Amino acid sequence: MLFYGRLFEIDPSTKVLFKGDMKEQGRKLMAMITAAVNGLNDLDRLVPVMQDLGRRHGGYGVQDNHYGSVASALLWTLEQGLGEAFTPEVKNAWTETYILLASVMKEAGAKVA
Ligand code: HEM
């Protein structure tokens, strides 16, 4: 909830895109992030999953610039939750992971939009 609150504050244009139950949405997002982090060492399997996800996001009306807003909100939320454990190294790892996932999703999403 912290994450979506922050996202809608820094980029109000994202709010209209979400039409379902936000608790359920949060669960799906966390499940997908967990799956993605666990899949980082097996990119051959992860990439097609993220491409499908990116194509669905194109259908939800998500634009490329929204990925930057989600990045900021996600990193901010992690910092709130992790406090001192959110070291520069941890921040870098999350940033790189997000950039990788978002670039795969954006590329696939652009092909349907
Ligand atoms: C790494 C980045 C992201 C991940 C892992 C992710 C994950 C997910 C997942 C798992 C779902 C559930 C539905 C499905 O599987 O198709 C979903 C739905 C959705 N996501 Fe994302 N997402 C990401 C980025 C974004 C961005 C940048 C936006 C733009 C604001 C966004 C907006 C939405 C919307 C609007 C829905 C559908 C909500 C509804 O049905 O009402 N997502 N996302």
PDB file of C-alpha atoms and ligand atoms in Angstrom:
ATOM      1  CA  MET A   1       0.000   0.000   0.000  1.00  0.00           C
ATOM      2  CA  LEU A   2       2.959   2.257   0.747  1.00  0.00           C
ATOM      3  CA  PHE A   3       4.245   1.630  -2.762  1.00  0.00           C
ATOM      4  CA  TYR A   4       0.982   2.488  -4.549  1.00  0.00           C
ATOM      5  CA  GLY A   5       0.459   5.554  -2.358  1.00  0.00           C
ATOM      6  CA  ARG A   6       3.874   6.822  -3.344  1.00  0.00           C
ATOM      7  CA  LEU A   7       3.369   5.955  -7.027  1.00  0.00           C
ATOM      8  CA  PHE A   8       0.062   7.840  -7.260  1.00  0.00           C
ATOM      9  CA  GLU A   9       1.636  10.817  -5.492  1.00  0.00           C
ATOM     10  CA  ILE A  10       4.664  11.134  -7.795  1.00  0.00           C
ATOM     11  CA  ASP A  11       2.768  10.195 -10.976  1.00  0.00           C
ATOM     12  CA  PRO A  12      -1.008  10.730 -10.741  1.00  0.00           C
ATOM     13  CA  SER A  13      -1.388   9.596 -14.364  1.00  0.00           C
ATOM     14  CA  THR A  14      -0.833   5.992 -13.206  1.00  0.00           C
ATOM     15  CA  LYS A  15      -3.886   5.974 -10.944  1.00  0.00           C
ATOM     16  CA  VAL A  16      -6.553   5.601 -13.639  1.00  0.00           C
ATOM     17  CA  LEU A  17      -4.802   2.500 -15.009  1.00  0.00           C
ATOM     18  CA  PHE A  18      -5.588   0.422 -11.904  1.00  0.00           C
ATOM     19  CA  LYS A  19      -9.140  -0.833 -11.943  1.00  0.00           C
ATOM     20  CA  GLY A  20      -9.040  -3.856  -9.643  1.00  0.00           C
ATOM     21  CA  ASP A  21      -8.683  -4.451  -5.907  1.00  0.00           C
ATOM     22  CA  MET A  22      -5.406  -2.868  -4.793  1.00  0.00           C
ATOM     23  CA  LYS A  23      -4.719  -5.477  -2.092  1.00  0.00           C
ATOM     24  CA  GLU A  24      -4.928  -8.220  -4.679  1.00  0.00           C
ATOM     25  CA  GLN A  25      -2.835  -6.096  -7.046  1.00  0.00           C
ATOM     26  CA  GLY A  26      -0.152  -5.754  -4.372  1.00  0.00           C
ATOM     27  CA  ARG A  27      -0.073  -9.518  -3.852  1.00  0.00           C
ATOM     28  CA  LYS A  28       0.359 -10.142  -7.587  1.00  0.00           C
ATOM     29  CA  LEU A  29       3.114  -7.565  -7.859  1.00  0.00           C
ATOM     30  CA  MET A  30       5.019  -9.066  -4.909  1.00  0.00           C
ATOM     31  CA  ALA A  31       4.586 -12.604  -6.268  1.00  0.00           C
ATOM     32  CA  MET A  32       5.932 -11.529  -9.649  1.00  0.00           C
ATOM     33  CA  ILE A  33       8.895  -9.662  -8.139  1.00  0.00           C
ATOM     34  CA  THR A  34       9.733 -12.751  -6.058  1.00  0.00           C
ATOM     35  CA  ALA A  35       9.509 -14.979  -9.133  1.00  0.00           C
ATOM     36  CA  ALA A  36      11.666 -12.567 -11.112  1.00  0.00           C
ATOM     37  CA  VAL A  37      14.344 -12.313  -8.411  1.00  0.00           C
ATOM     38  CA  ASN A  38      14.401 -16.107  -8.074  1.00  0.00           C
ATOM     39  CA  GLY A  39      14.624 -16.422 -11.859  1.00  0.00           C
ATOM     40  CA  LEU A  40      17.563 -14.049 -12.354  1.00  0.00           C
ATOM     41  CA  ASN A  41      19.994 -16.941 -12.688  1.00  0.00           C
ATOM     42  CA  ASP A  42      17.883 -18.565 -15.377  1.00  0.00           C
ATOM     43  CA  LEU A  43      17.210 -15.769 -17.834  1.00  0.00           C
ATOM     44  CA  ASP A  44      16.278 -18.116 -20.685  1.00  0.00           C
ATOM     45  CA  ARG A  45      13.227 -19.050 -18.681  1.00  0.00           C
ATOM     46  CA  LEU A  46      12.538 -15.660 -17.107  1.00  0.00           C
ATOM     47  CA  VAL A  47      12.667 -13.492 -20.244  1.00  0.00           C
ATOM     48  CA  PRO A  48       9.634 -15.036 -22.036  1.00  0.00           C
ATOM     49  CA  VAL A  49       7.593 -14.673 -18.811  1.00  0.00           C
ATOM     50  CA  MET A  50       8.533 -10.983 -18.597  1.00  0.00           C
ATOM     51  CA  GLN A  51       7.773 -10.517 -22.304  1.00  0.00           C
ATOM     52  CA  ASP A  52       4.263 -11.874 -21.773  1.00  0.00           C
ATOM     53  CA  LEU A  53       3.880  -9.607 -18.752  1.00  0.00           C
ATOM     54  CA  GLY A  54       5.112  -6.628 -20.813  1.00  0.00           C
ATOM     55  CA  ARG A  55       2.608  -7.369 -23.591  1.00  0.00           C
ATOM     56  CA  ARG A  56      -0.230  -7.512 -21.041  1.00  0.00           C
ATOM     57  CA  HIS A  57       0.962  -4.173 -19.633  1.00  0.00           C
ATOM     58  CA  GLY A  58       0.747  -2.627 -23.096  1.00  0.00           C
ATOM     59  CA  GLY A  59      -2.894  -3.728 -23.038  1.00  0.00           C
ATOM     60  CA  TYR A  60      -3.421  -2.109 -19.603  1.00  0.00           C
ATOM     61  CA  GLY A  61      -2.437   1.231 -21.158  1.00  0.00           C
ATOM     62  CA  VAL A  62       0.996   1.378 -19.498  1.00  0.00           C
ATOM     63  CA  GLN A  63       3.381   3.758 -21.311  1.00  0.00           C
ATOM     64  CA  ASP A  64       7.196   3.671 -21.286  1.00  0.00           C
ATOM     65  CA  ASN A  65       7.486   6.705 -18.990  1.00  0.00           C
ATOM     66  CA  HIS A  66       5.397   4.934 -16.323  1.00  0.00           C
ATOM     67  CA  TYR A  67       8.227   2.449 -15.813  1.00  0.00           C
ATOM     68  CA  GLY A  68      10.426   5.270 -14.492  1.00  0.00           C
ATOM     69  CA  SER A  69       7.741   6.324 -12.002  1.00  0.00           C
ATOM     70  CA  VAL A  70       7.351   2.727 -10.800  1.00  0.00           C
ATOM     71  CA  ALA A  71      11.152   2.486 -10.410  1.00  0.00           C
ATOM     72  CA  SER A  72      11.236   5.567  -8.166  1.00  0.00           C
ATOM     73  CA  ALA A  73       8.261   4.422  -6.087  1.00  0.00           C
ATOM     74  CA  LEU A  74       9.685   0.908  -5.701  1.00  0.00           C
ATOM     75  CA  LEU A  75      13.152   2.062  -4.616  1.00  0.00           C
ATOM     76  CA  TRP A  76      11.621   4.548  -2.205  1.00  0.00           C
ATOM     77  CA  THR A  77       9.389   1.827  -0.706  1.00  0.00           C
ATOM     78  CA  LEU A  78      12.317  -0.559  -0.289  1.00  0.00           C
ATOM     79  CA  GLU A  79      14.236   2.172   1.484  1.00  0.00           C
ATOM     80  CA  GLN A  80      11.312   2.771   3.865  1.00  0.00           C
ATOM     81  CA  GLY A  81      11.024  -0.941   4.616  1.00  0.00           C
ATOM     82  CA  LEU A  82      14.695  -1.839   4.849  1.00  0.00           C
ATOM     83  CA  GLY A  83      16.075   1.255   6.545  1.00  0.00           C
ATOM     84  CA  GLU A  84      19.809   0.850   7.146  1.00  0.00           C
ATOM     85  CA  ALA A  85      19.804  -2.507   5.401  1.00  0.00           C
ATOM     86  CA  PHE A  86      19.111  -0.611   2.175  1.00  0.00           C
ATOM     87  CA  THR A  87      22.824  -0.111   1.530  1.00  0.00           C
ATOM     88  CA  PRO A  88      24.195   1.356  -1.724  1.00  0.00           C
ATOM     89  CA  GLU A  89      24.972  -2.205  -2.803  1.00  0.00           C
ATOM     90  CA  VAL A  90      21.394  -3.372  -2.191  1.00  0.00           C
ATOM     91  CA  LYS A  91      20.049  -0.289  -3.946  1.00  0.00           C
ATOM     92  CA  ASN A  92      22.282  -0.978  -6.958  1.00  0.00           C
ATOM     93  CA  ALA A  93      21.194  -4.597  -7.129  1.00  0.00           C
ATOM     94  CA  TRP A  94      17.492  -3.633  -7.104  1.00  0.00           C
ATOM     95  CA  THR A  95      18.063  -0.837  -9.616  1.00  0.00           C
ATOM     96  CA  GLU A  96      19.839  -3.146 -12.031  1.00  0.00           C
ATOM     97  CA  THR A  97      17.240  -5.867 -11.591  1.00  0.00           C
ATOM     98  CA  TYR A  98      14.397  -3.438 -12.211  1.00  0.00           C
ATOM     99  CA  ILE A  99      16.092  -1.922 -15.284  1.00  0.00           C
ATOM    100  CA  LEU A 100      16.546  -5.389 -16.734  1.00  0.00           C
ATOM    101  CA  LEU A 101      12.939  -6.446 -16.120  1.00  0.00           C
ATOM    102  CA  ALA A 102      11.485  -3.127 -17.259  1.00  0.00           C
ATOM    103  CA  SER A 103      13.526  -3.061 -20.470  1.00  0.00           C
ATOM    104  CA  VAL A 104      12.307  -6.552 -21.426  1.00  0.00           C
ATOM    105  CA  MET A 105       8.714  -5.591 -20.582  1.00  0.00           C
ATOM    106  CA  LYS A 106       8.857  -2.255 -22.438  1.00  0.00           C
ATOM    107  CA  GLU A 107      10.280  -3.799 -25.578  1.00  0.00           C
ATOM    108  CA  ALA A 108       7.592  -6.501 -25.656  1.00  0.00           C
ATOM    109  CA  GLY A 109       4.867  -3.997 -24.730  1.00  0.00           C
ATOM    110  CA  ALA A 110       5.847  -1.628 -27.525  1.00  0.00           C
ATOM    111  CA  LYS A 111       5.153  -4.335 -30.080  1.00  0.00           C
ATOM    112  CA  VAL A 112       1.467  -4.511 -29.168  1.00  0.00           C
ATOM    113  CA  ALA A 113       0.784  -0.869 -28.306  1.00  0.00           C
TER     114      ALA A 113
HETATM  115  C1  HEM B   1       8.970  -4.755 -13.206  1.00  0.00           C
HETATM  116  C2  HEM B   1       7.839  -4.078 -13.375  1.00  0.00           C
HETATM  117  C3  HEM B   1       6.441  -4.616 -13.143  1.00  0.00           C
HETATM  118  C4  HEM B   1       6.018  -5.831 -12.671  1.00  0.00           C
HETATM  119  C5  HEM B   1       6.884  -7.003 -12.180  1.00  0.00           C
HETATM  120  C6  HEM B   1       4.558  -5.821 -12.707  1.00  0.00           C
HETATM  121  C7  HEM B   1       3.744  -6.873 -12.313  1.00  0.00           C
HETATM  122  C8  HEM B   1       2.372  -6.929 -12.507  1.00  0.00           C
HETATM  123  C9  HEM B   1       1.548  -8.109 -12.309  1.00  0.00           C
HETATM  124  C10 HEM B   1       2.076  -9.470 -11.867  1.00  0.00           C
HETATM  125  C11 HEM B   1       0.265  -7.784 -12.601  1.00  0.00           C
HETATM  126  C12 HEM B   1      -0.953  -8.726 -12.532  1.00  0.00           C
HETATM  127  C13 HEM B   1      -1.615  -8.934 -13.882  1.00  0.00           C
HETATM  128  C14 HEM B   1      -0.771  -9.682 -14.911  1.00  0.00           C
HETATM  129  O1  HEM B   1       0.003 -10.597 -14.559  1.00  0.00           O
HETATM  130  O2  HEM B   1      -0.861  -9.320 -16.093  1.00  0.00           O
HETATM  131  C15 HEM B   1       0.268  -6.379 -13.000  1.00  0.00           C
HETATM  132  C16 HEM B   1      -0.856  -5.667 -13.394  1.00  0.00           C
HETATM  133  C17 HEM B   1      -0.865  -4.316 -13.662  1.00  0.00           C
HETATM  134  N1  HEM B   1       0.233  -3.483 -13.654  1.00  0.00           N
HETATM  135 FE1  HEM B   1       2.154  -4.034 -13.404  1.00  0.00          FE
HETATM  136  N2  HEM B   1       4.130  -4.602 -13.165  1.00  0.00           N
HETATM  137  C18 HEM B   1       5.235  -3.837 -13.443  1.00  0.00           C
HETATM  138  C19 HEM B   1       5.238  -2.543 -13.926  1.00  0.00           C
HETATM  139  C20 HEM B   1       4.111  -1.752 -14.076  1.00  0.00           C
HETATM  140  C21 HEM B   1       4.120  -0.360 -14.479  1.00  0.00           C
HETATM  141  C22 HEM B   1       5.356   0.455 -14.845  1.00  0.00           C
HETATM  142  C23 HEM B   1       2.819   0.062 -14.482  1.00  0.00           C
HETATM  143  C24 HEM B   1       2.341   1.454 -14.785  1.00  0.00           C
HETATM  144  C25 HEM B   1       1.852   2.238 -13.870  1.00  0.00           C
HETATM  145  C26 HEM B   1       1.985  -1.083 -14.112  1.00  0.00           C
HETATM  146  C27 HEM B   1       0.613  -1.084 -14.061  1.00  0.00           C
HETATM  147  C28 HEM B   1      -0.176  -2.213 -13.966  1.00  0.00           C
HETATM  148  C29 HEM B   1      -1.631  -2.215 -14.195  1.00  0.00           C
HETATM  149  C30 HEM B   1      -2.476  -1.002 -14.573  1.00  0.00           C
HETATM  150  C31 HEM B   1      -2.065  -3.537 -14.006  1.00  0.00           C
HETATM  151  C32 HEM B   1      -3.511  -4.072 -14.136  1.00  0.00           C
HETATM  152  C33 HEM B   1      -4.332  -3.601 -12.972  1.00  0.00           C
HETATM  153  C34 HEM B   1      -5.801  -3.961 -13.063  1.00  0.00           C
HETATM  154  O3  HEM B   1      -6.120  -5.044 -13.545  1.00  0.00           O
HETATM  155  O4  HEM B   1      -6.567  -3.147 -12.629  1.00  0.00           O
HETATM  156  N3  HEM B   1       2.810  -2.160 -13.865  1.00  0.00           N
HETATM  157  N4  HEM B   1       1.557  -5.898 -12.913  1.00  0.00           N
END
